[in-house]
Short mmCIF file of C-alpha atoms in Angstrom, two decimals:
data_model
loop_
_atom_site.label_atom_id
_atom_site.label_comp_id
_atom_site.label_asym_id
_atom_site.label_seq_id
_atom_site.Cartn_x
_atom_site.Cartn_y
_atom_site.Cartn_z
CA LEU A 220 4.18 -28.48 16.51
CA LEU A 221 5.40 -27.96 20.08
CA SER A 222 5.96 -24.22 19.78
CA LEU A 223 5.92 -21.50 17.18
CA LYS A 224 7.20 -17.91 17.33
CA VAL A 225 6.87 -15.56 14.38
CA LYS A 226 7.87 -11.90 14.15
CA PHE A 227 7.09 -9.77 11.11
CA THR A 228 9.70 -7.00 11.09
CA ARG A 229 9.06 -5.51 7.63
CA PRO A 230 6.35 -5.86 5.00
CA ILE A 231 7.10 -7.77 1.81
CA ILE A 232 5.63 -6.24 -1.33
CA GLN A 233 3.78 -8.69 -3.55
CA GLY A 234 5.98 -9.99 -6.36
CA THR A 235 9.23 -9.42 -4.42
CA LEU A 236 11.95 -12.07 -4.59
CA ILE A 237 12.58 -13.38 -1.08
CA HIS A 238 15.38 -15.40 0.48
CA VAL A 239 14.97 -17.95 3.28
CA ALA A 240 17.86 -18.98 5.51
CA MET A 241 17.41 -21.84 8.00
CA VAL A 242 19.39 -23.04 11.02
CA GLN A 243 18.54 -26.39 12.65
CA GLU A 244 19.34 -27.62 16.15
CA GLY A 245 17.73 -31.02 16.67
CA ARG A 246 14.01 -30.50 16.31
CA LYS A 247 14.29 -26.72 16.64
CA TYR A 248 14.47 -24.55 13.54
CA LYS A 249 15.09 -20.87 12.98
CA LEU A 250 14.15 -19.34 9.64
CA GLU A 251 14.88 -15.80 8.48
CA VAL A 252 12.98 -14.41 5.51
CA SER A 253 14.57 -11.44 3.73
CA ASP A 254 13.94 -9.34 0.66
CA GLU A 255 16.65 -7.58 -1.32
CA GLN A 256 17.00 -4.90 1.36
CA SER A 257 16.80 -6.47 4.81
CA ARG A 258 15.26 -9.10 7.06
CA CYS A 259 11.47 -9.17 7.00
CA GLN A 260 10.42 -12.14 9.11
CA ILE A 261 11.85 -14.42 11.81
CA ILE A 262 10.30 -17.84 12.47
CA ARG A 263 11.25 -20.15 15.34
CA VAL A 264 9.58 -23.55 15.45
CA GLU A 265 9.98 -26.75 17.46
CA PHE A 266 8.55 -30.13 16.49
CA GLY A 267 7.82 -33.11 18.69
CA VAL A 268 5.29 -35.79 19.60
CA ILE A 269 2.08 -34.48 21.10
CA TYR A 270 -1.56 -35.52 21.23
CA ASP A 271 -3.77 -33.23 19.19
CA ARG A 272 -7.00 -32.74 21.16
CA LEU A 273 -8.51 -30.21 18.79
CA GLN A 274 -11.61 -31.04 16.79
CA PRO A 275 -12.17 -28.53 13.95
CA ARG A 276 -15.74 -28.25 12.76
CA ALA A 277 -16.82 -29.67 9.43
CA ASP A 278 -16.27 -27.51 6.36
CA MET A 279 -18.02 -24.22 6.96
CA VAL A 280 -19.10 -21.38 4.71
CA ARG A 281 -17.95 -18.05 6.11
CA THR A 282 -20.84 -15.76 6.96
CA GLU A 283 -19.20 -13.18 9.20
CA VAL A 284 -18.62 -9.59 8.14
CA CYS A 285 -15.13 -8.12 8.52
CA VAL A 286 -15.18 -5.87 11.60
CA ASP A 287 -13.84 -2.30 11.45
CA ARG A 288 -12.78 -1.75 15.06
CA LYS A 289 -11.05 1.13 16.80
CA LEU A 290 -8.38 0.64 19.44
CA ILE A 291 -10.37 2.53 22.06
CA HIS A 292 -13.12 -0.10 21.82
CA CYS A 293 -10.84 -3.08 22.50
CA ASP A 294 -10.18 -2.90 26.23
CA ALA A 295 -11.42 -6.04 28.01
CA LEU A 296 -12.44 -7.58 24.70
CA GLU A 297 -13.08 -11.33 24.88
CA GLU A 298 -14.42 -13.44 21.99
CA ARG A 299 -14.13 -16.83 20.31
CA VAL A 300 -13.60 -17.93 16.71
CA PRO A 301 -14.39 -21.37 15.27
CA LEU A 302 -11.72 -23.81 14.10
CA ARG A 303 -12.59 -24.64 10.51
CA ASN A 304 -11.92 -28.11 9.16
CA SER A 305 -11.16 -27.66 5.48
CA GLN A 306 -8.99 -30.70 4.82
CA SER A 307 -9.57 -30.64 1.07
CA ILE A 308 -8.38 -27.02 0.91
CA PHE A 309 -5.42 -27.75 3.22
CA GLN A 310 -4.34 -30.68 1.05
CA SER A 311 -4.73 -28.70 -2.17
CA LEU A 312 -2.98 -25.48 -1.13
CA ALA A 313 -0.40 -26.84 1.33
CA PRO A 314 0.06 -30.59 0.79
CA ASN A 315 3.23 -30.94 2.89
CA LEU A 316 1.80 -28.93 5.78
CA SER A 317 -1.36 -31.04 5.62
CA LYS A 318 0.69 -34.23 5.60
CA PHE A 319 2.88 -33.51 8.61
CA ILE A 320 0.92 -31.09 10.83
CA PRO A 321 -2.36 -32.12 12.53
CA HIS A 322 -5.37 -30.38 11.04
CA GLY A 323 -6.35 -29.08 14.47
CA GLN A 324 -3.07 -27.17 14.68
CA ILE A 325 -3.45 -25.85 11.12
CA ALA A 326 -6.98 -24.71 11.95
CA THR A 327 -5.64 -22.90 15.02
CA LEU A 328 -3.05 -21.05 12.93
CA LEU A 329 -5.76 -19.98 10.49
CA ALA A 330 -7.95 -18.91 13.39
CA CYS A 331 -5.16 -16.55 14.48
CA THR A 332 -5.23 -14.84 11.09
CA ASP A 333 -9.04 -14.82 11.34
CA ILE A 334 -8.76 -12.91 14.61
CA VAL A 335 -6.38 -10.25 13.29
CA GLY A 336 -7.75 -9.83 9.79
CA MET A 337 -11.48 -10.20 10.45
CA ARG A 338 -12.14 -9.33 14.08
CA CYS A 339 -9.42 -7.45 15.97
CA PRO A 340 -8.14 -5.11 14.63
CA GLY A 341 -10.16 -6.38 11.68
CA LEU A 342 -10.47 -4.44 8.43
CA HIS A 343 -7.42 -2.18 8.86
CA SER A 344 -4.82 -4.40 10.53
CA VAL A 345 -1.19 -5.46 10.48
CA PHE A 346 -0.17 -8.84 11.97
CA ALA A 347 3.07 -8.17 13.88
CA GLN A 348 3.91 -11.14 16.10
CA LEU A 349 2.67 -14.58 17.13
CA GLU A 350 3.77 -16.93 19.90
CA LEU A 351 2.08 -20.30 20.42
CA ASP A 352 2.82 -23.07 22.93
CA TYR A 353 1.19 -26.39 22.11
CA THR A 354 2.35 -28.12 25.29
CA VAL A 355 0.59 -25.95 27.90
CA SER A 356 -3.10 -25.09 27.92
CA GLY A 357 -5.72 -24.87 30.64
CA ASN A 358 -8.59 -24.13 28.27
CA GLN A 359 -10.96 -26.95 27.31
CA LEU A 360 -12.29 -25.49 24.06
CA VAL A 361 -11.74 -28.11 21.36
CA ASP A 362 -13.47 -26.57 18.32
CA GLN A 363 -12.87 -22.87 18.95
CA LEU A 364 -10.04 -20.47 19.77
CA GLU A 365 -10.64 -17.91 22.50
CA TYR A 366 -8.91 -14.53 22.44
CA SER A 367 -8.89 -11.63 24.86
CA THR A 368 -7.15 -8.28 25.14
CA SER A 369 -4.14 -8.20 27.44
CA HIS A 370 -2.64 -4.81 26.54
CA THR A 371 -3.29 -1.78 24.30
CA ASP A 372 -0.83 0.96 23.40
CA PRO A 373 -2.55 4.05 21.92
CA ARG A 374 0.82 5.68 21.15
CA LEU A 375 1.59 3.00 18.57
CA ASP A 376 -1.95 1.77 17.80
CA ARG A 377 -0.79 -1.63 19.05
CA ILE A 378 -2.80 -4.38 20.71
CA THR A 379 -1.66 -7.58 22.41
CA MET A 380 -4.07 -10.49 22.84
CA THR A 381 -3.90 -13.86 24.54
CA VAL A 382 -5.26 -16.93 22.74
CA ALA A 383 -6.13 -20.37 24.12
CA ASN A 384 -8.02 -23.59 23.52
CA ALA A 385 -7.56 -27.23 24.48
CA GLY A 386 -4.45 -27.54 22.34
CA VAL A 387 -2.59 -24.25 22.57
CA SER A 388 -1.97 -21.07 24.51
CA GLY A 389 -0.15 -17.99 23.32
CA THR A 390 -0.16 -14.32 22.34
CA ILE A 391 -0.81 -12.24 19.24
CA GLU A 392 0.51 -8.74 18.65
CA ALA A 393 -1.11 -6.59 15.97
CA PHE A 394 -1.35 -2.97 14.86
CA PHE A 395 -4.29 -0.87 13.81
CA ARG A 396 -3.47 0.37 10.33
CA PRO A 397 -4.76 3.73 9.13
CA PRO A 398 -7.58 3.33 6.61
CA PRO A 399 -6.91 4.28 2.98
CA ALA A 400 -6.80 8.05 2.54
CA ALA A 401 -9.92 9.27 0.76
CA GLN A 402 -9.75 12.30 -1.54
CA ASP A 403 -12.51 14.88 -1.82
CA ASP A 404 -15.64 14.20 -3.83
CA ILE A 405 -16.04 16.04 -7.14
CA THR A 406 -18.98 17.98 -5.64
CA ASP A 407 -16.64 19.48 -3.02
CA VAL A 408 -13.84 20.10 -5.50
CA MET A 409 -15.95 22.01 -8.01
CA MET A 410 -16.86 24.58 -5.35
CA SER A 411 -13.25 25.83 -5.26
CA VAL A 412 -12.33 25.70 -8.97
CA PRO A 413 -13.37 28.28 -11.62
CA LYS A 414 -15.44 26.55 -14.28
CA SER A 415 -13.15 27.22 -17.24
CA ALA A 416 -9.81 27.53 -15.46
CA PHE A 417 -8.36 24.53 -17.33
CA SER A 418 -10.69 24.37 -20.33
CA SER A 419 -7.80 24.67 -22.80
CA GLN A 420 -6.09 21.57 -21.43
CA ARG A 421 -6.04 18.13 -23.02
CA ALA A 422 -4.43 16.48 -20.01
CA LEU A 423 -2.93 13.06 -19.38
CA VAL A 424 -2.92 12.19 -15.66
CA VAL A 425 -0.58 9.26 -14.97
CA GLY A 426 -1.44 7.50 -11.73
CA ALA A 427 -4.95 8.89 -11.35
CA SER A 428 -6.60 5.98 -9.57
CA ARG A 429 -5.80 7.15 -6.02
CA GLY A 430 -4.06 9.82 -3.99
CA LEU A 431 -2.92 13.11 -5.46
CA GLY A 432 -3.39 11.83 -9.01
CA GLU A 433 -7.06 11.27 -8.24
CA LEU A 434 -7.41 14.73 -6.71
CA ILE A 435 -5.59 16.43 -9.60
CA ALA A 436 -7.92 14.68 -12.06
CA LYS A 437 -10.96 16.02 -10.20
CA VAL A 438 -9.56 19.56 -10.01
CA LEU A 439 -8.81 19.56 -13.74
CA ALA A 440 -12.24 18.17 -14.58
CA ALA A 441 -13.91 20.83 -12.44
CA GLY A 442 -11.98 23.44 -14.43
CA GLY A 443 -13.15 22.10 -17.79
CA ALA A 444 -10.13 20.05 -18.90
CA GLU A 445 -10.36 17.08 -21.25
CA LEU A 446 -8.81 14.06 -19.50
CA LEU A 447 -7.24 10.67 -20.00
CA LEU A 448 -6.62 8.90 -16.68
CA THR A 449 -4.18 6.01 -16.37
CA TYR A 450 -3.80 3.26 -13.79
CA ALA A 451 -1.24 0.50 -13.32
CA LEU A 452 -3.06 -1.88 -10.93
CA GLY A 453 -6.14 -0.07 -9.67
CA LYS A 454 -8.64 -0.42 -12.51
CA HIS A 455 -11.57 -0.46 -10.07
CA ASP A 456 -10.28 2.73 -8.42
CA ALA A 457 -9.74 4.43 -11.78
CA GLU A 458 -13.32 3.61 -12.78
CA ARG A 459 -14.52 4.93 -9.42
CA VAL A 460 -12.70 8.24 -10.06
CA ALA A 461 -14.08 8.49 -13.60
CA ASP A 462 -17.61 7.73 -12.37
CA ASN A 463 -17.33 10.36 -9.64
CA ILE A 464 -16.26 12.98 -12.20
CA ALA A 465 -19.03 11.84 -14.55
CA SER A 466 -21.64 12.62 -11.90
CA LYS A 467 -21.03 16.33 -12.65
CA PHE A 468 -19.01 16.53 -15.86
CA SER A 469 -18.14 14.47 -18.93
CA ARG A 470 -16.71 11.09 -18.06
CA PRO A 471 -12.96 10.98 -18.71
CA GLU A 472 -11.32 8.14 -20.60
CA ILE A 473 -9.26 5.66 -18.59
CA CYS A 474 -6.58 3.24 -19.75
CA HIS A 475 -4.00 0.89 -18.32
CA TYR A 476 -0.42 2.12 -18.36
CA ASP A 477 2.59 0.71 -16.52
CA VAL A 478 5.42 3.25 -16.45
CA LEU A 479 7.93 0.41 -15.99
CA GLY A 480 6.99 -0.96 -19.42
CA ASP A 481 7.92 0.57 -22.75
CA SER A 482 4.73 0.09 -24.75
CA PHE A 483 1.62 2.22 -25.23
CA ASP A 484 -1.78 1.08 -26.39
CA ASN A 485 -3.56 2.90 -29.21
CA THR A 486 -5.50 5.11 -26.79
CA MET A 487 -2.29 6.37 -25.17
CA ARG A 488 -0.45 6.77 -28.46
CA THR A 489 -3.24 8.82 -30.01
CA TYR A 490 -3.67 10.97 -26.92
CA LEU A 491 0.06 11.71 -26.61
CA ALA A 492 0.10 13.22 -30.08
CA SER A 493 -2.17 16.08 -29.04
CA ALA A 494 -1.94 16.25 -25.23
CA THR A 495 -1.18 19.71 -23.88
CA HIS A 496 -0.28 18.63 -20.33
CA ILE A 497 1.13 15.53 -18.65
CA TYR A 498 0.68 15.16 -14.90
CA TYR A 499 3.12 12.51 -13.75
CA LEU A 500 2.10 10.95 -10.42
CA ALA A 501 3.43 7.41 -10.86
CA SER A 502 5.14 6.07 -7.75
CA PRO A 503 6.09 2.83 -6.02
CA VAL A 504 5.40 2.30 -2.35
CA ILE A 505 7.70 4.82 -0.67
CA ALA A 506 9.68 2.54 1.61
CA LYS A 507 11.91 4.04 4.26
CA GLY A 508 15.54 3.10 3.91
CA THR A 509 18.11 2.35 6.59
CA PRO A 510 19.51 5.57 8.09
CA ASP A 511 23.23 6.15 7.54
CA ARG A 512 23.40 3.52 4.77
CA PHE A 513 22.50 4.29 1.17
CA ASP A 514 20.63 1.37 -0.40
CA ASP A 515 21.40 1.34 -4.12
CA LYS A 516 18.70 -1.26 -4.87
CA LEU A 517 16.03 0.84 -3.18
CA PHE A 518 17.32 3.89 -5.06
CA GLN A 519 16.99 1.96 -8.32
CA VAL A 520 13.34 1.16 -7.55
CA PHE A 521 12.60 4.88 -7.13
CA LYS A 522 14.71 5.80 -10.16
CA ASN A 523 12.79 3.34 -12.36
CA PHE A 524 9.55 5.16 -11.57
CA TYR A 525 10.55 8.79 -11.18
CA LEU A 526 13.29 9.14 -13.80
CA ASP A 527 13.16 6.26 -16.28
CA GLY A 528 9.35 6.04 -16.42
CA MET A 529 8.99 9.80 -16.81
CA THR A 530 11.71 9.97 -19.48
CA ASN A 531 10.18 7.15 -21.53
CA LEU A 532 6.76 8.79 -21.44
CA VAL A 533 7.93 12.30 -22.33
CA SER A 534 10.16 10.97 -25.11
CA ALA A 535 7.20 9.07 -26.55
CA ALA A 536 5.05 12.21 -26.38
CA ILE A 537 7.73 14.25 -28.17
CA ALA A 538 8.03 11.59 -30.88
CA GLN A 539 4.26 11.42 -31.43
CA ARG A 540 3.41 15.11 -31.63
CA PRO A 541 3.79 17.68 -34.42
CA ASN A 542 6.89 19.87 -34.17
CA GLY A 543 6.43 22.86 -31.91
CA LEU A 544 3.13 21.85 -30.30
CA PRO A 545 3.54 23.06 -26.67
CA LEU A 546 3.64 20.45 -23.90
CA SER A 547 3.65 21.06 -20.14
CA LEU A 548 4.94 18.46 -17.68
CA PHE A 549 3.76 18.58 -14.06
CA LEU A 550 6.28 16.66 -11.97
CA PRO A 551 5.56 17.06 -8.25
CA SER A 552 7.99 16.17 -5.47
CA SER A 553 7.88 16.55 -1.72
CA VAL A 554 9.12 18.99 0.87
CA PHE A 555 11.21 15.99 1.98
CA LEU A 556 13.74 17.07 -0.64
CA GLU A 557 14.35 20.33 1.18
CA GLU A 558 14.24 18.90 4.68
CA ASN A 559 16.45 15.85 3.95
CA VAL A 560 14.22 13.67 6.12
CA ARG A 561 16.23 10.90 7.76
CA GLY A 562 15.71 7.46 6.21
CA PHE A 563 14.56 8.77 2.81
CA ALA A 564 17.92 9.39 1.15
CA GLU A 565 17.15 7.04 -1.76
CA TYR A 566 13.78 8.66 -2.46
CA ILE A 567 15.27 12.16 -2.27
CA ALA A 568 18.16 11.30 -4.61
CA ALA A 569 15.86 9.75 -7.22
CA LYS A 570 13.42 12.67 -7.11
CA LYS A 571 16.21 15.24 -7.45
CA GLU A 572 17.68 13.34 -10.40
CA ALA A 573 14.25 13.27 -12.08
CA GLU A 574 13.77 17.02 -11.53
CA SER A 575 17.21 17.78 -12.93
CA TYR A 576 16.75 15.64 -16.04
CA ALA A 577 13.28 17.05 -16.71
CA LYS A 578 14.72 20.58 -16.68
CA ASN A 579 17.43 19.47 -19.11
CA LEU A 580 14.75 18.09 -21.41
CA ALA A 581 12.96 21.43 -21.32
CA ASP A 582 16.19 23.26 -22.15
CA SER A 583 16.64 20.98 -25.17
CA HIS A 584 13.05 21.33 -26.44
CA GLY A 585 11.71 24.85 -26.53
CA PHE A 586 8.07 23.68 -26.67
CA LEU A 587 8.40 21.70 -23.39
CA SER A 588 7.88 23.40 -20.03
CA ILE A 589 8.33 21.88 -16.58
CA THR A 590 6.48 22.57 -13.34
CA ALA A 591 8.08 20.71 -10.43
CA PRO A 592 6.55 21.89 -7.13
CA ARG A 593 7.77 20.45 -3.86
CA LEU A 594 4.50 19.77 -2.12
CA PRO A 595 3.97 20.12 1.62
CA ARG A 596 2.96 17.10 3.67
CA MET A 597 -0.49 15.92 2.68
CA LEU A 598 -2.63 12.93 3.59
CA THR A 599 -2.34 10.11 1.05
CA ASP A 600 -2.02 6.34 1.22
CA GLN A 601 1.76 6.87 1.22
CA THR A 602 1.76 9.15 4.30
CA SER A 603 -1.22 7.85 6.31
CA SER A 604 0.99 5.62 8.46
CA MET A 605 3.36 8.44 9.47
CA ARG A 606 2.45 9.42 13.01
CA GLY A 607 2.96 12.87 14.44
CA ILE A 608 3.02 14.62 11.06
CA GLU A 609 0.72 17.57 10.44
CA GLU A 610 -0.88 17.33 7.02
CA ASN A 611 -2.09 20.25 4.93
CA ASP A 612 -5.51 20.31 3.30
CA ASN A 613 -5.01 18.40 0.06
CA GLN A 614 -7.63 20.19 -1.99
CA SER A 615 -6.58 23.74 -1.11
CA VAL A 616 -2.90 22.98 -1.82
CA ILE A 617 -3.53 21.30 -5.19
CA VAL A 618 -6.10 23.87 -6.37
CA SER A 619 -3.76 26.72 -5.46
CA ILE A 620 -0.75 25.20 -7.24
CA LEU A 621 -2.66 24.28 -10.40
CA LEU A 622 -4.38 27.65 -10.64
CA ASP A 623 -1.08 29.48 -10.12
CA SER A 624 0.67 27.29 -12.71
CA TYR A 625 -1.97 26.82 -15.40
CA GLY A 626 -5.23 28.55 -14.46
CA LYS A 627 -6.95 31.03 -16.77
CA ALA A 628 -8.09 34.45 -15.56
CA ASP A 629 -11.81 33.55 -15.62
CA ASN A 630 -12.92 33.40 -11.96
CA SER A 631 -16.55 32.42 -12.51
CA THR A 632 -17.67 29.33 -10.57
#
């Protein structure tokens, strides 16, 4: 490598089909990586003949702890990371890279990810941009990579760092990512919920492993409801929620359920036959679309979750249960639907379609009732990266809505 420039313009969700387009001019290459919606990454690379002076250390076992830094602590930061020589791993995971690129240069690239992901920003980080020049370097480090802060921008939580050793000099740009949004502990929740407010409920909470689904599960448990909690990917989180509830109340059942599938395990099938309430919180990552251009593929992603997934579940519940047994569906949306927030046209359209169809279902089945509140802005994993937005207190909003919608008159706590 003579030079490398990489810019990450959009995240790529795991499992997404990507497209790579390449343009070559001599030994210079430009690659653009795109998903179905837009360009996500730009790579510019130049190859040539150069002497690799770097000397990665022998295979090392990592002993460092991932640092959880704050931007305000990064001014004048200056540290070094080792270059790790893991030729067997290089050759196994990336045989072509290992064959054509010197191991010292590979180790330097990995050291850059070590800096961002482990040290600065560390635990909560986003790698944004990398520029490396392998032809110019005044630093004599041969088995380490030195990095130092060159600029911080508190408005954007952005940091720029310079990197250098005997074989390279360059810059890294990264962002401090908000940590995952934590919901209230069951001990706090039970203080604001009457003990038997939801004791008549046999509730299914879909998407209860994090966010508002987690909080709703805790509020219902504090009010005496019987619960089945589902998760799609976050089994560990679902168990954490169930354990937290179990510290004060009966431990709820948990089961895996993917709303994009069309099958139910025996636990779900049995529960649907007698459930009194379904709380539907399933959602994909809420990606912002391109303003002034409606993206039908992005709309379809939202529609698959909010409309198709909900319809399949409610239809299965109707088919499983005795005729006339009442069923309540809690289908929350966002105040975004009323404010028509720019860039979220696809999300808004899918949510409105789901609301409309749910109401039609209720009109067709007298035993089915729908509650579809449009929630104010609250802090969740979905909204934690939105800067400049005032969030409401999650617990007070959810407790108020659930008590108004389903709570019993008993106010004892």
